[in-house]
């Protein structure tokens, strides 16, 4: 038995997505920039996918720029907006301490090029306060970037209020919605943001496809220069098969969200409640609400997260110690650290992220095996069960 509880790292590709990608690979091989029949068919494929992605986030197709994934979308948002706003003299960027590395390391790169950066704190539950942003904003602030849902703990930030505060000081607002899209309703207009990143492989699409949604009128410079693709905003021949699959994944997500979200929340809540009841020395990290429905992050006192991950893997259960990028490094999670959790708790936490294939039977199996696995590990470390 193999159980996959690591959907925030990536998701299995939906069979309907695979079918569409296979068809495009073999039949619609044209270059969307070509004028002839083959090119126009390829352009049609891109148009359909663009409309589907736009519909998923409440945007206009013309506002969607395809990228190679969430990392490029975040880079494009921050570097592109920073460059476009340079002539205004604004040289200050704001993000939070719990952003994904795609944002944090881009900010570091920009700070080496003379930009001032501020990382906002989060509270113990992993939430950024509007007051903290208001205090950090200056007339010099060009861009504010706050992720919608956190990849490690799943908490959802008050984006609409944060965007309003940023706009009041004339700053552009970006949100990394890679972990919220297809898990909770994401509506660009309701959120009131200017830029929004998303990535196909987090919702049953292929890896290597993503998008930056750019609200009409927002100034963003291209970071990939070359041909006139994507209305001059992102050069390079589009990854047609992946984008076609992305479109199907977006359509499926739009249809399934209303039923899948409560189903996953029920599984997750049962999982959490039972663990807290059956295994002592456990605690949930981050606020329980608002949170994406598929994610939980749990500390197990007296146990190294890596040992628990390996022991569960031997039982056929795949979980994570945090973001996929930092797992395998034994680095304590920057997210849990930013929340002010004590060192031991940042090192004994695992993330369980559920998805479409997970069933009640899988949760039962996990809940049956977990207390024994934890008990064994604690016997090794000398801690009472
Ligand atoms: C919040 C967040 N932003 C950005 C990314 C990067 O997306 P991609 O893997 O498509 O580059 C991830 C992926 O883990 C993520 O969780």
Short mmCIF file of C-alpha atoms and ligand atoms in Angstrom, two decimals:
data_model
loop_
_atom_site.label_atom_id
_atom_site.label_comp_id
_atom_site.label_asym_id
_atom_site.label_seq_id
_atom_site.Cartn_x
_atom_site.Cartn_y
_atom_site.Cartn_z
CA UNK A 1 0.00 0.00 0.00
CA UNK A 2 1.36 3.41 -0.97
CA UNK A 3 -0.35 6.51 0.38
CA UNK A 4 0.47 9.99 -0.90
CA UNK A 5 -0.04 12.77 1.64
CA UNK A 6 2.27 15.36 0.05
CA UNK A 7 0.03 17.25 -2.35
CA UNK A 8 1.48 20.64 -1.44
CA UNK A 9 4.80 19.46 -2.92
CA UNK A 10 3.10 18.33 -6.11
CA UNK A 11 -0.01 16.48 -7.25
CA UNK A 12 -0.48 13.47 -9.52
CA UNK A 13 -1.44 14.55 -13.03
CA UNK A 14 -5.15 14.01 -13.75
CA UNK A 15 -5.74 11.40 -16.49
CA UNK A 16 -7.85 13.92 -18.46
CA UNK A 17 -4.85 16.29 -18.38
CA UNK A 18 -2.55 13.52 -19.66
CA UNK A 19 -4.98 12.75 -22.51
CA UNK A 20 -5.11 16.38 -23.57
CA UNK A 21 -1.34 16.76 -23.39
CA UNK A 22 -0.80 13.61 -25.44
CA UNK A 23 -3.21 14.84 -28.11
CA UNK A 24 -1.56 18.26 -28.30
CA UNK A 25 1.93 16.76 -28.42
CA UNK A 26 1.07 14.59 -31.38
CA UNK A 27 -1.51 16.66 -33.24
CA UNK A 28 -1.13 20.36 -32.41
CA UNK A 29 2.62 20.70 -32.76
CA UNK A 30 2.49 24.05 -34.53
CA UNK A 31 4.10 27.23 -33.22
CA UNK A 32 1.39 29.58 -31.97
CA UNK A 33 3.27 32.51 -33.52
CA UNK A 34 2.99 31.04 -37.05
CA UNK A 35 0.38 32.43 -39.41
CA UNK A 36 -0.49 29.14 -41.18
CA UNK A 37 -3.07 26.53 -40.23
CA UNK A 38 -0.77 24.66 -37.84
CA UNK A 39 0.16 27.85 -36.04
CA UNK A 40 -3.44 28.95 -35.73
CA UNK A 41 -4.46 25.60 -34.27
CA UNK A 42 -1.70 25.95 -31.70
CA UNK A 43 -2.86 29.47 -30.95
CA UNK A 44 -6.36 28.10 -30.38
CA UNK A 45 -4.96 25.66 -27.84
CA UNK A 46 -3.29 28.52 -25.97
CA UNK A 47 -6.45 30.65 -26.11
CA UNK A 48 -8.59 27.87 -24.64
CA UNK A 49 -6.13 27.25 -21.80
CA UNK A 50 -5.84 30.99 -21.12
CA UNK A 51 -9.60 31.31 -20.82
CA UNK A 52 -9.78 28.33 -18.45
CA UNK A 53 -7.01 29.68 -16.20
CA UNK A 54 -8.59 33.16 -16.22
CA UNK A 55 -11.99 31.68 -15.28
CA UNK A 56 -10.45 29.81 -12.34
CA UNK A 57 -9.19 33.05 -10.76
CA UNK A 58 -11.85 35.52 -11.91
CA UNK A 59 -9.60 37.29 -14.40
CA UNK A 60 -9.67 38.21 -18.08
CA UNK A 61 -7.81 35.92 -20.49
CA UNK A 62 -5.73 38.90 -21.67
CA UNK A 63 -4.46 39.35 -18.11
CA UNK A 64 -2.94 35.85 -17.95
CA UNK A 65 0.72 35.44 -18.90
CA UNK A 66 1.94 31.85 -19.07
CA UNK A 67 5.22 31.09 -17.32
CA UNK A 68 7.30 28.01 -16.57
CA UNK A 69 5.67 27.72 -13.13
CA UNK A 70 5.19 29.43 -9.79
CA UNK A 71 8.85 30.30 -9.32
CA UNK A 72 9.01 32.19 -12.61
CA UNK A 73 5.68 33.88 -11.88
CA UNK A 74 7.01 35.14 -8.53
CA UNK A 75 10.26 36.31 -10.14
CA UNK A 76 8.33 37.99 -12.93
CA UNK A 77 6.04 39.78 -10.47
CA UNK A 78 8.78 41.09 -8.21
CA UNK A 79 11.58 41.77 -10.68
CA UNK A 80 9.18 42.94 -13.38
CA UNK A 81 7.24 45.34 -11.16
CA UNK A 82 10.43 46.58 -9.47
CA UNK A 83 12.01 47.37 -12.84
CA UNK A 84 8.87 49.01 -14.20
CA UNK A 85 8.57 51.19 -11.10
CA UNK A 86 12.24 52.23 -11.02
CA UNK A 87 11.54 55.54 -12.81
CA UNK A 88 9.14 56.52 -10.00
CA UNK A 89 12.10 56.56 -7.59
CA UNK A 90 10.42 54.07 -5.27
CA UNK A 91 13.08 51.62 -4.06
CA UNK A 92 11.45 49.69 -1.22
CA UNK A 93 9.93 46.19 -1.29
CA UNK A 94 7.90 44.46 1.40
CA UNK A 95 7.14 40.75 1.88
CA UNK A 96 6.64 38.46 4.87
CA UNK A 97 9.07 36.14 6.63
CA UNK A 98 6.98 33.09 5.66
CA UNK A 99 7.05 33.48 1.88
CA UNK A 100 8.23 30.71 -0.42
CA UNK A 101 11.92 30.81 -1.39
CA UNK A 102 10.85 31.96 -4.87
CA UNK A 103 9.88 35.28 -3.26
CA UNK A 104 12.44 35.42 -0.43
CA UNK A 105 15.46 34.74 -2.62
CA UNK A 106 14.25 37.10 -5.33
CA UNK A 107 13.99 39.81 -2.71
CA UNK A 108 17.53 39.02 -1.57
CA UNK A 109 18.74 39.31 -5.16
CA UNK A 110 17.00 42.68 -5.53
CA UNK A 111 18.44 43.92 -2.25
CA UNK A 112 21.93 43.22 -3.61
CA UNK A 113 21.01 45.56 -6.46
CA UNK A 114 20.16 48.44 -4.17
CA UNK A 115 16.53 47.79 -3.22
CA UNK A 116 15.60 48.13 0.43
CA UNK A 117 13.53 45.22 1.68
CA UNK A 118 11.35 44.66 4.74
CA UNK A 119 10.13 41.26 5.88
CA UNK A 120 6.95 41.53 7.93
CA UNK A 121 6.62 39.38 11.04
CA UNK A 122 3.79 36.90 11.52
CA UNK A 123 2.12 36.05 14.81
CA UNK A 124 2.21 32.70 16.55
CA UNK A 125 -0.63 31.46 14.37
CA UNK A 126 1.17 32.40 11.16
CA UNK A 127 -0.91 35.44 10.25
CA UNK A 128 0.36 38.84 9.07
CA UNK A 129 -1.39 41.84 10.57
CA UNK A 130 -2.61 44.77 8.52
CA UNK A 131 -1.15 47.07 11.19
CA UNK A 132 2.31 45.58 10.68
CA UNK A 133 2.05 46.28 6.95
CA UNK A 134 0.71 49.80 7.51
CA UNK A 135 3.67 50.55 9.80
CA UNK A 136 6.18 49.21 7.26
CA UNK A 137 4.75 51.05 4.23
CA UNK A 138 6.42 54.29 3.18
CA UNK A 139 6.02 56.63 0.21
CA UNK A 140 9.08 54.82 -1.12
CA UNK A 141 7.42 51.37 -1.20
CA UNK A 142 7.07 50.03 -4.74
CA UNK A 143 5.78 46.47 -4.26
CA UNK A 144 4.22 44.46 -1.44
CA UNK A 145 4.17 40.67 -1.76
CA UNK A 146 2.17 38.50 0.65
CA UNK A 147 1.35 34.87 -0.09
CA UNK A 148 -2.30 33.87 -0.07
CA UNK A 149 -1.95 30.43 1.58
CA UNK A 150 1.23 29.17 3.16
CA UNK A 151 2.69 25.98 1.70
CA UNK A 152 3.82 24.54 5.05
CA UNK A 153 0.98 25.35 7.44
CA UNK A 154 -1.85 26.24 5.05
CA UNK A 155 -2.90 29.45 6.82
CA UNK A 156 -4.64 32.02 4.65
CA UNK A 157 -3.69 35.69 4.90
CA UNK A 158 -6.15 38.63 4.92
CA UNK A 159 -5.12 39.58 1.38
CA UNK A 160 -7.97 42.00 0.58
CA UNK A 161 -7.22 44.16 3.64
CA UNK A 162 -3.47 44.00 3.06
CA UNK A 163 -3.86 44.99 -0.61
CA UNK A 164 -6.06 47.92 0.40
CA UNK A 165 -3.41 49.15 2.84
CA UNK A 166 -0.68 48.84 0.18
CA UNK A 167 -2.76 50.71 -2.39
CA UNK A 168 -3.43 53.51 0.09
CA UNK A 169 0.31 54.24 -0.03
CA UNK A 170 0.56 53.83 -3.81
CA UNK A 171 2.30 50.42 -3.79
CA UNK A 172 1.61 47.53 -6.16
CA UNK A 173 0.33 44.37 -4.47
CA UNK A 174 1.39 40.84 -5.45
CA UNK A 175 0.15 37.60 -3.97
CA UNK A 176 1.66 34.16 -4.43
CA UNK A 177 -1.49 32.07 -4.72
CA UNK A 178 0.30 28.87 -5.74
CA UNK A 179 -1.05 27.04 -2.68
CA UNK A 180 -4.54 28.54 -2.55
CA UNK A 181 -5.72 28.26 -6.16
CA UNK A 182 -8.02 25.23 -6.59
CA UNK A 183 -8.16 24.69 -2.82
CA UNK A 184 -10.26 27.71 -1.85
CA UNK A 185 -12.09 30.23 -4.06
CA UNK A 186 -9.55 32.67 -5.48
CA UNK A 187 -11.02 35.74 -7.12
CA UNK A 188 -8.54 38.38 -8.21
CA UNK A 189 -11.16 41.16 -8.09
CA UNK A 190 -12.37 40.26 -4.63
CA UNK A 191 -8.81 39.98 -3.36
CA UNK A 192 -8.11 43.40 -4.90
CA UNK A 193 -4.56 42.46 -5.91
CA UNK A 194 -2.55 43.65 -8.92
CA UNK A 195 -0.45 40.53 -9.52
CA UNK A 196 -1.14 36.90 -8.67
CA UNK A 197 1.08 33.82 -9.20
CA UNK A 198 -0.16 30.30 -9.80
CA UNK A 199 1.29 26.95 -10.81
CA UNK A 200 -0.31 23.98 -12.62
CA UNK A 201 1.41 21.11 -10.82
CA UNK A 202 -0.23 22.03 -7.51
CA UNK A 203 -3.66 21.19 -8.92
CA UNK A 204 -3.27 18.03 -11.02
CA UNK A 205 -1.65 19.74 -13.99
CA UNK A 206 1.87 19.20 -15.31
CA UNK A 207 5.09 20.60 -13.87
CA UNK A 208 6.69 23.45 -15.78
CA UNK A 209 3.50 25.44 -16.40
CA UNK A 210 2.30 28.41 -14.42
CA UNK A 211 1.01 31.92 -14.88
CA UNK A 212 1.24 35.43 -13.61
CA UNK A 213 -2.08 37.22 -13.63
CA UNK A 214 -1.45 40.90 -14.29
CA UNK A 215 -4.36 43.23 -13.64
CA UNK A 216 -4.97 45.36 -16.70
CA UNK A 217 -2.97 48.58 -16.45
CA UNK A 218 -0.38 47.28 -13.98
CA UNK A 219 3.14 48.13 -15.07
CA UNK A 220 5.40 45.08 -15.19
CA UNK A 221 8.57 44.79 -17.30
CA UNK A 222 9.34 41.53 -19.07
CA UNK A 223 12.13 39.59 -17.42
CA UNK A 224 12.50 37.18 -20.35
CA UNK A 225 13.22 39.24 -23.44
CA UNK A 226 13.14 38.02 -27.01
CA UNK A 227 10.17 37.56 -29.33
CA UNK A 228 6.72 39.05 -29.02
CA UNK A 229 5.10 36.09 -27.26
CA UNK A 230 2.47 36.60 -24.57
CA UNK A 231 1.76 40.15 -25.83
CA UNK A 232 5.39 41.14 -25.38
CA UNK A 233 5.33 40.23 -21.71
CA UNK A 234 7.18 36.90 -21.69
CA UNK A 235 9.35 35.88 -24.61
CA UNK A 236 9.84 32.27 -25.66
CA UNK A 237 7.80 29.76 -27.64
CA UNK A 238 5.03 28.62 -25.33
CA UNK A 239 5.15 25.13 -23.78
CA UNK A 240 2.04 24.18 -25.70
CA UNK A 241 1.35 20.62 -24.37
CA UNK A 242 1.91 21.64 -20.75
CA UNK A 243 -0.24 24.75 -21.14
CA UNK A 244 -3.01 22.70 -22.76
CA UNK A 245 -2.89 20.31 -19.78
CA UNK A 246 -2.87 23.29 -17.45
CA UNK A 247 -6.09 24.51 -19.07
CA UNK A 248 -7.80 21.17 -18.47
CA UNK A 249 -6.56 21.12 -14.87
CA UNK A 250 -8.00 24.63 -14.40
CA UNK A 251 -11.37 23.55 -15.84
CA UNK A 252 -11.50 20.50 -13.57
CA UNK A 253 -10.53 22.61 -10.55
CA UNK A 254 -13.29 25.10 -11.30
CA UNK A 255 -15.86 22.28 -11.45
CA UNK A 256 -14.61 20.29 -8.45
CA UNK A 257 -13.75 23.02 -5.94
CA UNK A 258 -17.18 23.18 -4.28
CA UNK A 259 -17.28 19.45 -3.50
CA UNK A 260 -13.61 18.64 -3.08
CA UNK A 261 -12.88 21.40 -0.59
CA UNK A 262 -15.34 20.24 2.13
CA UNK A 263 -14.44 16.59 1.49
CA UNK A 264 -10.75 17.27 2.12
CA UNK A 265 -11.51 19.49 5.12
CA UNK A 266 -13.52 16.66 6.69
CA UNK A 267 -10.70 14.16 6.13
CA UNK A 268 -8.11 16.60 7.45
CA UNK A 269 -10.16 17.51 10.54
CA UNK A 270 -10.75 13.86 11.42
CA UNK A 271 -7.04 13.21 10.97
CA UNK A 272 -6.08 16.08 13.25
CA UNK A 273 -8.63 15.35 15.95
CA UNK A 274 -7.70 11.69 16.12
CA UNK A 275 -3.97 12.38 16.26
CA UNK A 276 -4.40 14.91 19.07
CA UNK A 277 -6.51 12.34 20.92
CA UNK A 278 -4.43 9.21 20.34
CA UNK A 279 -0.88 10.50 20.38
CA UNK A 280 0.25 12.58 23.34
CA UNK A 281 2.76 15.42 22.96
CA UNK A 282 1.24 16.59 19.67
CA UNK A 283 0.15 20.08 18.60
CA UNK A 284 -1.15 21.72 15.43
CA UNK A 285 1.04 24.52 14.08
CA UNK A 286 -0.69 27.60 12.74
CA UNK A 287 -4.20 28.88 13.00
CA UNK A 288 -6.92 26.34 12.21
CA UNK A 289 -9.09 28.85 10.42
CA UNK A 290 -8.70 30.43 7.89
CA UNK A 291 -6.66 27.63 6.39
CA UNK A 292 -6.69 25.72 3.10
CA UNK A 293 -8.72 22.54 3.63
CA UNK A 294 -6.08 19.98 2.69
CA UNK A 295 -3.15 20.97 4.91
CA UNK A 296 -2.08 20.30 8.46
CA UNK A 297 1.26 20.75 10.18
CA UNK A 298 1.77 18.81 13.40
CA UNK A 299 4.54 18.74 16.01
CA UNK A 300 5.45 15.45 17.68
CA UNK A 301 7.32 16.10 20.91
CA UNK A 302 10.58 14.21 21.31
CA UNK A 303 10.89 13.12 17.67
CA UNK A 304 13.06 14.38 14.80
CA UNK A 305 10.74 15.14 11.88
CA UNK A 306 13.13 13.47 9.42
CA UNK A 307 13.06 10.21 11.41
CA UNK A 308 9.26 10.26 11.45
CA UNK A 309 9.16 10.96 7.71
CA UNK A 310 11.45 8.00 7.00
CA UNK A 311 9.62 5.67 9.39
CA UNK A 312 6.28 6.57 7.78
CA UNK A 313 7.76 6.09 4.32
CA UNK A 314 8.73 2.55 5.36
CA UNK A 315 5.04 2.05 6.19
CA UNK A 316 4.15 3.25 2.68
CA UNK A 317 2.99 6.72 3.74
CA UNK A 318 4.51 9.83 2.12
CA UNK A 319 4.45 13.05 4.19
CA UNK A 320 6.80 16.02 4.28
CA UNK A 321 8.82 17.97 6.81
CA UNK A 322 7.82 21.29 5.32
CA UNK A 323 8.53 22.80 1.94
CA UNK A 324 9.87 20.32 -0.59
CA UNK A 325 12.89 22.53 -1.17
CA UNK A 326 14.07 22.44 2.42
CA UNK A 327 13.26 18.80 3.13
CA UNK A 328 16.33 16.62 3.18
CA UNK A 329 18.45 19.45 4.57
CA UNK A 330 17.54 19.24 8.28
CA UNK A 331 17.26 23.03 8.23
CA UNK A 332 14.47 24.01 10.62
CA UNK A 333 11.51 25.46 8.76
CA UNK A 334 11.79 29.24 8.25
CA UNK A 335 8.01 29.42 8.48
CA UNK A 336 7.75 27.81 11.91
CA UNK A 337 10.73 29.88 13.08
CA UNK A 338 9.08 33.09 11.89
CA UNK A 339 6.00 32.11 13.92
CA UNK A 340 8.21 32.11 17.01
CA UNK A 341 7.90 28.39 17.76
CA UNK A 342 10.64 27.06 20.05
CA UNK A 343 13.56 25.33 18.28
CA UNK A 344 12.50 21.80 19.23
CA UNK A 345 9.03 22.33 17.75
CA UNK A 346 10.42 23.59 14.46
CA UNK A 347 12.38 20.36 14.18
CA UNK A 348 9.70 17.87 15.14
CA UNK A 349 6.93 18.95 12.80
CA UNK A 350 5.57 17.22 9.74
CA UNK A 351 3.24 18.48 7.05
CA UNK A 352 0.39 16.32 5.81
CA UNK A 353 -1.25 17.63 2.64
CA UNK A 354 -4.22 15.74 1.24
CA UNK A 355 -5.54 15.60 -2.29
CA UNK A 356 -8.09 14.19 -4.68
CA UNK A 357 -7.01 10.55 -4.50
CA UNK A 358 -7.07 10.31 -0.69
CA UNK A 359 -9.85 8.28 0.91
CA UNK A 360 -11.30 7.56 4.32
CA UNK A 361 -9.62 4.15 4.21
CA UNK A 362 -6.21 5.78 3.77
CA UNK A 363 -6.82 8.08 6.72
CA UNK A 364 -7.84 5.03 8.79
CA UNK A 365 -4.66 3.17 7.83
CA UNK A 366 -2.50 6.18 8.69
CA UNK A 367 -4.26 6.68 12.03
CA UNK A 368 -3.76 3.01 12.83
CA UNK A 369 -0.04 2.99 12.00
CA UNK A 370 0.96 6.41 13.33
CA UNK A 371 0.72 5.80 17.12
CA UNK A 372 2.92 2.71 16.80
CA UNK A 373 5.49 4.46 14.62
CA UNK A 374 5.64 7.42 17.02
CA UNK A 375 5.81 5.09 20.03
CA UNK A 376 8.75 3.20 18.54
CA UNK A 377 10.67 6.37 17.75
CA UNK A 378 10.01 7.73 21.22
CA UNK A 379 11.27 4.51 22.82
CA UNK A 380 14.54 5.08 20.94
CA UNK A 381 14.80 8.67 22.23
CA UNK A 382 13.76 7.58 25.72
CA UNK A 383 10.56 9.61 25.78
CA UNK A 384 7.42 8.27 27.37
CA UNK A 385 4.67 7.54 24.87
C1 LIG B 1 3.84 29.03 -2.19
C2 LIG B 1 4.66 28.57 -3.35
N1 LIG B 1 5.13 29.46 -4.22
C3 LIG B 1 5.86 29.09 -5.28
C4 LIG B 1 6.17 27.78 -5.53
C5 LIG B 1 6.97 27.43 -6.71
O1 LIG B 1 6.18 26.89 -7.74
P1 LIG B 1 6.83 25.99 -8.89
O2 LIG B 1 7.18 24.67 -8.29
O3 LIG B 1 5.76 25.89 -9.94
O4 LIG B 1 8.03 26.73 -9.40
C6 LIG B 1 5.71 26.80 -4.63
C7 LIG B 1 6.06 25.38 -4.83
O5 LIG B 1 6.28 24.64 -3.87
C8 LIG B 1 4.93 27.20 -3.51
O6 LIG B 1 4.45 26.32 -2.64
#
